[in-house]
Amino acid sequence: MSLDLKSLIRTIPDYPKKGILFRDITTLIEHPEGFRQSVEAIAAAHRGIGITHVAGIEARGFIFGAGVAIAMGVGFIPIRKKGKLPGQTLGQNYALEYGVDTIEIHADVLDAGDRVLLVDDLIATGGTALAAVSLIRRTGATIEHAGFVIDLVDLPGGQRLRDQGIALTSLVEFEGH
Ligand SMILES: O=P(O)(O)OC[C@H]1O[C@H](OP(=O)(O)OP(=O)(O)O)[C@H](O)[C@@H]1O
Ligand SMILES: Nc1ncnc2[nH]cnc12
């Protein structure tokens, strides 16, 4: 039976800053069937379209992205915060809903001909996902699809991704920031 995934996500007001409604997925992943259904729903939406790799964004994107990669039978590529990957990297700065950061990908991990699905827990301003799309494209691979558990629909991330030619799948929508 299909669960109400939204009801498994906890909202914590004023974290990490006053005015932010933090959508906490720890309560979703603690629920075995909620976690399984989240991963399977993202995988199911992307079967049969030639995806060769799933890329997940540190840290919460690793939780869902690794599961989606296993469910789809493809490899997993970590996109990590600056300074964590041991090989030669490509890097991209980006603005968060609450801060600034840099993400990196291994420079030699993908080739032209690879078709990547980007997975993260949540899209808000889209800064993180757009930086990840830019990194993936700089490797020479193709990215046309992204899957999120949560879309904060009052923020512009979803539209910014679509403007980049990315088809977006999200499982739960929240209004408000
Ligand atoms: O659409 P945006 O405005 O860019 O925000 C979404 C990003 O913010 C959160 O990650 P965060 O950087 O807080 O890191 P974490 O996963 O390590 O907690 C979330 O997991 C997304 O990656
Ligand atoms: N409101 C929010 N809740 C949880 N994670 C986030 N990442 C960016 N905005 C967020």
Coordinates of C-alpha atoms and ligand atoms in Angstrom, one line a residue:
M1 CA 0.0 0.0 0.0
S2 CA 1.2 3.5 -0.9
L3 CA 2.1 5.6 2.2
D4 CA 1.4 9.3 2.7
L5 CA 5.1 10.3 2.5
K6 CA 4.4 13.9 3.3
S7 CA 3.0 12.9 6.7
L8 CA 6.4 11.2 7.5
I9 CA 8.4 14.4 7.0
R10 CA 8.8 16.5 10.2
T11 CA 8.8 20.3 10.0
I12 CA 11.1 22.2 12.5
P13 CA 10.6 25.9 12.5
D14 CA 13.5 28.4 12.8
Y15 CA 16.2 25.8 12.0
P16 CA 19.0 26.5 11.1
K17 CA 17.9 30.2 11.1
K18 CA 14.9 32.1 12.2
G19 CA 12.2 32.1 9.5
I20 CA 13.3 28.8 7.9
L21 CA 10.8 25.9 8.1
F22 CA 13.2 23.0 8.0
R23 CA 11.7 19.9 6.3
D24 CA 13.4 17.0 8.2
I25 CA 13.7 13.7 6.3
T26 CA 15.2 11.8 9.2
T27 CA 11.6 10.9 10.3
L28 CA 10.9 9.6 6.7
I29 CA 14.1 7.4 6.5
E30 CA 13.6 6.0 10.0
H31 CA 10.3 4.5 8.6
P32 CA 11.4 1.4 6.7
E33 CA 8.5 1.4 4.3
G34 CA 8.5 5.2 3.9
F35 CA 12.2 5.1 3.0
R36 CA 11.7 2.1 0.6
Q37 CA 8.8 3.7 -1.2
S38 CA 10.6 7.1 -1.6
V39 CA 13.6 5.4 -3.2
E40 CA 11.4 3.1 -5.4
A41 CA 9.2 6.0 -6.6
I42 CA 12.2 8.0 -7.8
A43 CA 13.7 4.9 -9.4
A44 CA 10.4 3.9 -11.1
A45 CA 10.0 7.3 -12.7
H46 CA 13.4 6.9 -14.4
R47 CA 13.5 3.3 -15.7
G48 CA 13.7 2.6 -19.4
I49 CA 15.2 6.0 -20.4
G50 CA 18.8 4.9 -20.6
I51 CA 20.1 6.3 -17.3
T52 CA 23.7 5.0 -16.8
H53 CA 24.5 6.6 -13.4
V54 CA 22.8 8.3 -10.4
A55 CA 24.6 11.3 -9.0
G56 CA 23.8 12.3 -5.4
I57 CA 24.7 15.5 -3.6
E58 CA 26.3 15.3 -0.1
A59 CA 25.0 14.7 2.4
R60 CA 21.2 14.0 2.2
G61 CA 21.4 13.3 -1.5
F62 CA 23.6 10.3 -0.7
I63 CA 20.9 8.7 1.4
F64 CA 18.3 8.6 -1.4
G65 CA 20.7 8.6 -4.4
A66 CA 22.5 5.4 -3.2
G67 CA 19.2 3.6 -2.8
V68 CA 17.9 4.8 -6.2
A69 CA 21.2 3.6 -7.9
I70 CA 20.8 0.2 -6.4
A71 CA 17.1 0.0 -7.3
M72 CA 17.9 1.0 -10.9
G73 CA 21.0 -1.3 -11.2
V74 CA 23.4 1.6 -12.1
G75 CA 26.5 3.1 -10.4
F76 CA 26.4 5.9 -7.9
I77 CA 28.5 9.1 -8.2
P78 CA 29.0 11.3 -5.1
I79 CA 29.0 15.0 -5.6
R80 CA 30.8 16.2 -2.4
K81 CA 31.4 19.3 -0.5
K82 CA 34.8 20.9 -1.2
G83 CA 38.0 19.1 -0.3
K84 CA 36.5 15.6 0.3
L85 CA 37.2 13.8 -3.0
P86 CA 40.7 12.3 -3.3
G87 CA 41.1 12.4 -7.1
Q88 CA 41.3 15.3 -9.5
T89 CA 38.1 17.4 -9.3
L90 CA 35.9 19.9 -11.0
G91 CA 34.4 22.5 -8.6
Q92 CA 31.4 24.8 -8.6
N93 CA 30.4 27.6 -6.1
Y94 CA 26.7 28.0 -5.3
A95 CA 24.4 30.0 -3.1
L96 CA 22.2 28.1 -0.6
E97 CA 18.9 29.1 0.9
Y98 CA 21.0 29.9 3.9
G99 CA 24.7 30.3 3.0
V100 CA 27.4 29.8 0.3
D101 CA 29.3 26.6 -0.5
T102 CA 31.3 24.7 -3.1
I103 CA 30.6 21.2 -4.5
E104 CA 33.0 19.0 -6.4
I105 CA 32.9 15.9 -8.7
H106 CA 35.7 13.6 -9.8
A107 CA 36.9 15.0 -13.2
D108 CA 37.3 11.5 -14.8
V109 CA 34.2 9.8 -13.5
L110 CA 31.8 10.3 -16.5
D111 CA 32.2 10.4 -20.2
A112 CA 30.2 11.6 -23.2
G113 CA 27.5 9.0 -23.8
D114 CA 26.8 8.7 -20.1
R115 CA 23.2 9.7 -19.0
V116 CA 23.0 10.9 -15.4
L117 CA 20.0 11.1 -13.1
L118 CA 20.6 13.7 -10.3
V119 CA 19.0 12.8 -6.9
D120 CA 18.7 14.9 -3.8
D121 CA 16.4 15.0 -0.8
L122 CA 15.1 18.5 -1.5
I123 CA 15.0 21.4 -3.9
A124 CA 14.6 25.0 -2.6
T125 CA 16.4 27.8 -4.4
G126 CA 17.9 25.3 -6.8
G127 CA 21.4 26.6 -6.2
T128 CA 22.8 23.3 -5.2
A129 CA 21.1 21.3 -8.0
L130 CA 22.1 23.8 -10.7
A131 CA 25.7 23.7 -9.5
A132 CA 25.5 19.8 -9.7
V133 CA 24.0 20.0 -13.2
S134 CA 26.8 22.3 -14.3
L135 CA 29.5 19.9 -12.9
I136 CA 27.9 16.9 -14.6
R137 CA 27.7 18.8 -17.9
R138 CA 31.4 19.8 -17.6
T139 CA 32.4 16.1 -17.4
G140 CA 30.9 15.7 -20.9
A141 CA 27.9 13.5 -19.7
T142 CA 24.2 14.3 -20.4
I143 CA 21.8 15.2 -17.6
E144 CA 18.2 15.7 -18.4
H145 CA 16.5 14.3 -15.3
A146 CA 16.5 15.0 -11.6
G147 CA 14.5 13.4 -8.7
F148 CA 13.8 14.9 -5.3
V149 CA 11.8 13.7 -2.4
I150 CA 10.7 17.3 -1.6
D151 CA 10.1 20.4 -3.7
L152 CA 9.6 23.7 -1.9
V153 CA 7.3 25.0 -4.5
D154 CA 7.3 28.6 -3.4
L155 CA 11.0 28.8 -4.1
P156 CA 12.3 29.0 -7.7
G157 CA 14.5 25.8 -7.8
G158 CA 12.1 23.7 -9.8
Q159 CA 11.6 26.3 -12.5
R160 CA 15.3 27.1 -12.7
L161 CA 16.0 23.4 -13.3
R162 CA 13.3 23.2 -16.0
D163 CA 14.8 26.3 -17.6
Q164 CA 18.1 24.3 -17.9
G165 CA 16.2 21.5 -19.8
I166 CA 15.9 19.2 -16.8
A167 CA 12.7 17.2 -16.2
L168 CA 12.0 17.2 -12.6
T169 CA 10.3 14.5 -10.4
S170 CA 9.4 15.3 -6.8
L171 CA 7.4 13.1 -4.4
V172 CA 6.1 15.8 -2.0
E173 CA 5.5 19.5 -2.3
F174 CA 5.6 22.0 0.5
E175 CA 4.4 25.6 0.4
G176 CA 6.1 28.3 2.4
H177 CA 9.8 28.5 3.1
Ligands
LIG1 O1 17.9 24.2 -3.5 P1 18.9 24.8 -2.5 O2 18.5 26.1 -2.0 O3 20.2 24.8 -3.1 O4 18.8 23.9 -1.2 C1 18.7 22.5 -1.3 C2 19.9 21.8 -0.7 O5 20.1 22.2 0.7 C3 20.2 21.0 1.5 O6 21.5 20.6 1.7 P2 22.6 21.3 2.6 O7 23.5 22.2 1.8 O8 21.9 21.9 3.8 O9 23.5 20.1 3.1 P3 23.3 18.7 3.8 O10 22.7 17.8 2.8 O11 24.7 18.3 4.1 O12 22.5 18.9 5.1 C4 19.5 20.0 0.7 O13 19.9 18.7 1.1 C5 19.8 20.3 -0.7 O14 21.0 19.7 -1.1
LIG2 N1 13.7 24.5 4.2 C1 14.6 23.5 4.1 N2 14.4 22.3 4.8 C2 15.3 21.4 4.8 N3 16.4 21.4 4.0 C3 16.6 22.5 3.3 N4 17.6 22.9 2.4 C4 17.3 24.1 1.9 N5 16.2 24.6 2.5 C5 15.7 23.6 3.3

